[in-house]
mmCIF file of C-alpha atoms in Angstrom:
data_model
loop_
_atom_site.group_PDB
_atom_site.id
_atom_site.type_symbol
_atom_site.label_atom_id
_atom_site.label_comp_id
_atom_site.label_asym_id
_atom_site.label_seq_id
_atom_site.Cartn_x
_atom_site.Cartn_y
_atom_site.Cartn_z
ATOM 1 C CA UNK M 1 22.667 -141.522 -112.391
ATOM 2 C CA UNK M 2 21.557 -142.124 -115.839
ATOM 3 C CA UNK M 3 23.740 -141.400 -119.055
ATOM 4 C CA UNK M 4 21.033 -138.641 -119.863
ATOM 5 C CA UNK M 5 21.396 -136.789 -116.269
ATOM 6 C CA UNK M 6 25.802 -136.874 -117.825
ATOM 7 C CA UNK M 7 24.747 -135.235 -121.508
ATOM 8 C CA UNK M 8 27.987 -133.280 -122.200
ATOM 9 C CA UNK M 9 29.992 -134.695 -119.648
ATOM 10 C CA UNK M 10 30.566 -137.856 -120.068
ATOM 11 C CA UNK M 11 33.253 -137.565 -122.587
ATOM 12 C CA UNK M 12 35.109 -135.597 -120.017
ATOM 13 C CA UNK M 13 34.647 -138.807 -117.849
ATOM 14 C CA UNK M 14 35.849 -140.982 -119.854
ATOM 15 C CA UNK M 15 38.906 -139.205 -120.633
ATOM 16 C CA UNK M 16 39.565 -138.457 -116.889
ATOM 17 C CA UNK M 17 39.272 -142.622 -116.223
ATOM 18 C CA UNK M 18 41.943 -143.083 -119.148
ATOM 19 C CA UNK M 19 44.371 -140.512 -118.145
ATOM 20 C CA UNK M 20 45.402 -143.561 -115.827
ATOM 21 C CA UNK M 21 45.962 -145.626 -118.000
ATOM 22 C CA UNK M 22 44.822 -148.034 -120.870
ATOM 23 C CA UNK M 23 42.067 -149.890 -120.487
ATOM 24 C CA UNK M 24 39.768 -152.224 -122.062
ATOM 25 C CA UNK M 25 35.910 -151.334 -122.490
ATOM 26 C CA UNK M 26 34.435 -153.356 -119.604
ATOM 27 C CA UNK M 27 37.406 -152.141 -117.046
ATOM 28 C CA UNK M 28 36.328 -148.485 -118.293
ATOM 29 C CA UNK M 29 32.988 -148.843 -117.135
ATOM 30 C CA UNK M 30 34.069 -150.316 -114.009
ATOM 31 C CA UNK M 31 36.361 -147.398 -113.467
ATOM 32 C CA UNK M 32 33.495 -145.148 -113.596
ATOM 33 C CA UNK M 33 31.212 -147.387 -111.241
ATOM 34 C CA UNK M 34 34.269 -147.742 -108.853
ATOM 35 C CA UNK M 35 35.016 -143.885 -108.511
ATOM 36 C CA UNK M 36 31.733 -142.442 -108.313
ATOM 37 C CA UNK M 37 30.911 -144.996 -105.139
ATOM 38 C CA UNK M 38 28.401 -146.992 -107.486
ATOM 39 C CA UNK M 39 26.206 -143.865 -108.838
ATOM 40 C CA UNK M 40 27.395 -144.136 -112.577
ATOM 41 C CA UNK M 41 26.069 -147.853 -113.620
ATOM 42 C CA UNK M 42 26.598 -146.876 -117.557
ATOM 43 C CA UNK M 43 25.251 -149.203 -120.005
ATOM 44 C CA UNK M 44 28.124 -150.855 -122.991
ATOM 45 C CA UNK M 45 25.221 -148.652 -124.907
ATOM 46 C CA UNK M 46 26.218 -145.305 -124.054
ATOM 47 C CA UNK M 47 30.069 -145.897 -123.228
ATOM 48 C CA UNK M 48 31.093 -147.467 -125.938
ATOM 49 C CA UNK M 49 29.571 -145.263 -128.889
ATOM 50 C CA UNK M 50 31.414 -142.953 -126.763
ATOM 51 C CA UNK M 51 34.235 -144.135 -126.939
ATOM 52 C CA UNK M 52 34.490 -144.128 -130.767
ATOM 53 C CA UNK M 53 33.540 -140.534 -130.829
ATOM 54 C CA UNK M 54 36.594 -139.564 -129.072
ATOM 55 C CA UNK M 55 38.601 -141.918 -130.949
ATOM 56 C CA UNK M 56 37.365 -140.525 -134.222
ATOM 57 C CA UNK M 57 37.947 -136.873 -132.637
ATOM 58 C CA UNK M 58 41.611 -138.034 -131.886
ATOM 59 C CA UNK M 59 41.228 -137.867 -128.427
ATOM 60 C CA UNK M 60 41.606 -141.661 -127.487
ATOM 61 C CA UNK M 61 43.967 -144.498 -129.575
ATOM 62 C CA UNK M 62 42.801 -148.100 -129.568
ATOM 63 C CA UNK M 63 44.226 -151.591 -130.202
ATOM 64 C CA UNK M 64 43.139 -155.135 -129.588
ATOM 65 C CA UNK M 65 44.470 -156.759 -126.454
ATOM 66 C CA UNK M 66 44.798 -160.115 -124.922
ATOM 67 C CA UNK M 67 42.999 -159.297 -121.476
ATOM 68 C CA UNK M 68 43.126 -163.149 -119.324
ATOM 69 C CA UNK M 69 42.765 -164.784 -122.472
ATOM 70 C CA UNK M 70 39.968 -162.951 -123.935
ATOM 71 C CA UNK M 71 40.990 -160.580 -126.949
ATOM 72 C CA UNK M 72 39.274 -156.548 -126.445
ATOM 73 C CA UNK M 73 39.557 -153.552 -127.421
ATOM 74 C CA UNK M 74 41.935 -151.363 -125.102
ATOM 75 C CA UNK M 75 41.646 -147.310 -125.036
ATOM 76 C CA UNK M 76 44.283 -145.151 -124.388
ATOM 77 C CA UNK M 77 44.552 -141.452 -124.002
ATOM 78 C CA UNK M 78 46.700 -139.298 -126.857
ATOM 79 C CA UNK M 79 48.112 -136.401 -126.375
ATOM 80 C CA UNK M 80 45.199 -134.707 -127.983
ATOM 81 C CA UNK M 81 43.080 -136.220 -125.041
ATOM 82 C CA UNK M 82 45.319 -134.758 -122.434
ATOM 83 C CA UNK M 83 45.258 -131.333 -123.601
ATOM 84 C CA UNK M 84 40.926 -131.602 -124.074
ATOM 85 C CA UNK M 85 40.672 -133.203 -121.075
ATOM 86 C CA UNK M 86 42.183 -129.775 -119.484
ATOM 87 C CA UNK M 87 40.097 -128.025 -121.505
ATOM 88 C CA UNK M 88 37.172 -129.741 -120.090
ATOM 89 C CA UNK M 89 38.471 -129.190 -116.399
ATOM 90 C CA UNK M 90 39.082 -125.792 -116.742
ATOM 91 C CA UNK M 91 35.144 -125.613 -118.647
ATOM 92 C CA UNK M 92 33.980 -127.810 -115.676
ATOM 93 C CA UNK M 93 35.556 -125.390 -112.618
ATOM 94 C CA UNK M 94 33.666 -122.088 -114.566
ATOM 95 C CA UNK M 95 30.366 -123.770 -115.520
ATOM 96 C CA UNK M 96 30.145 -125.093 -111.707
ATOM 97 C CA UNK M 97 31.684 -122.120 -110.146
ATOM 98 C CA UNK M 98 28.594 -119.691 -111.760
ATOM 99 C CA UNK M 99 25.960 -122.388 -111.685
ATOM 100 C CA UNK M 100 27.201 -122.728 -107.261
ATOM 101 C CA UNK M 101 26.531 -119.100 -107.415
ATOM 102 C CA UNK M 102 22.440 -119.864 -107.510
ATOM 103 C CA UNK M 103 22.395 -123.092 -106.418
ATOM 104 C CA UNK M 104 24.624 -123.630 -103.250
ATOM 105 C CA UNK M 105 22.605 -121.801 -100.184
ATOM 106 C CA UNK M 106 24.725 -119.591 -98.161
ATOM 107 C CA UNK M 107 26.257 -118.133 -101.271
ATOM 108 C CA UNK M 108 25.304 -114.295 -102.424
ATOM 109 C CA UNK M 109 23.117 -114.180 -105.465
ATOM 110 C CA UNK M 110 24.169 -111.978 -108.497
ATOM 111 C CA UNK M 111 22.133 -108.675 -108.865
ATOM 112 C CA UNK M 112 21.128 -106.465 -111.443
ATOM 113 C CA UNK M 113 22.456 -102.949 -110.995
#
């Protein structure tokens, strides 16, 4: 899966893989590789622009670390994040919920009437 096929969601990801936790840009994208079974391979290009979006928004904190002797940037999820991140969930179970009603066979489609 590309970062295009994500467009609107991958803040929501990114979020979800800090509410964890703090971690530093790399381990972040590994998160993401690691729970989606190896289907999100995001490039630094896409995660990390990101990443300063929801840190502008207030959404995410960072600070420099010492991670095994190499100084990065760690992310961290603010209070702010926690309650957007819900928001996002509770968006993601109503968008997926209507668009299952066309898409998933076996389900009855919605009529005009």
């Amino acid at each position: 899966m590309n970062a295009q096929a994500l467009h609107g969601h991958l803040d929501a990801l990114l979020l979800a893989v800090l509410e964890r936790g703090a971690l530093h840009g790399y381990a972040i994208i590994e998160a993401l590789r690691a729970r989606s079974d190896g289907r999100l391979d995001l490039p630094t290009g896409s995660v990390y622009p990101a990443l300063r979006r929801l840190e502008r928004a207030g959404h995410v904190a960072s600070a420099w670390s010492t991670v095994n002797g190499r100084e990065r940037r760690t992310y961290e999820l603010t209070d702010t994040g926690r309650r957007a991140l819900a928001d996002q969930r509770s968006g993601w179970r109503e968008f997926s919920s209507t668009v299952g009603r066309f898409l998933d066979p076996g389900t009855t489609p919605v009529t005009a009437g």
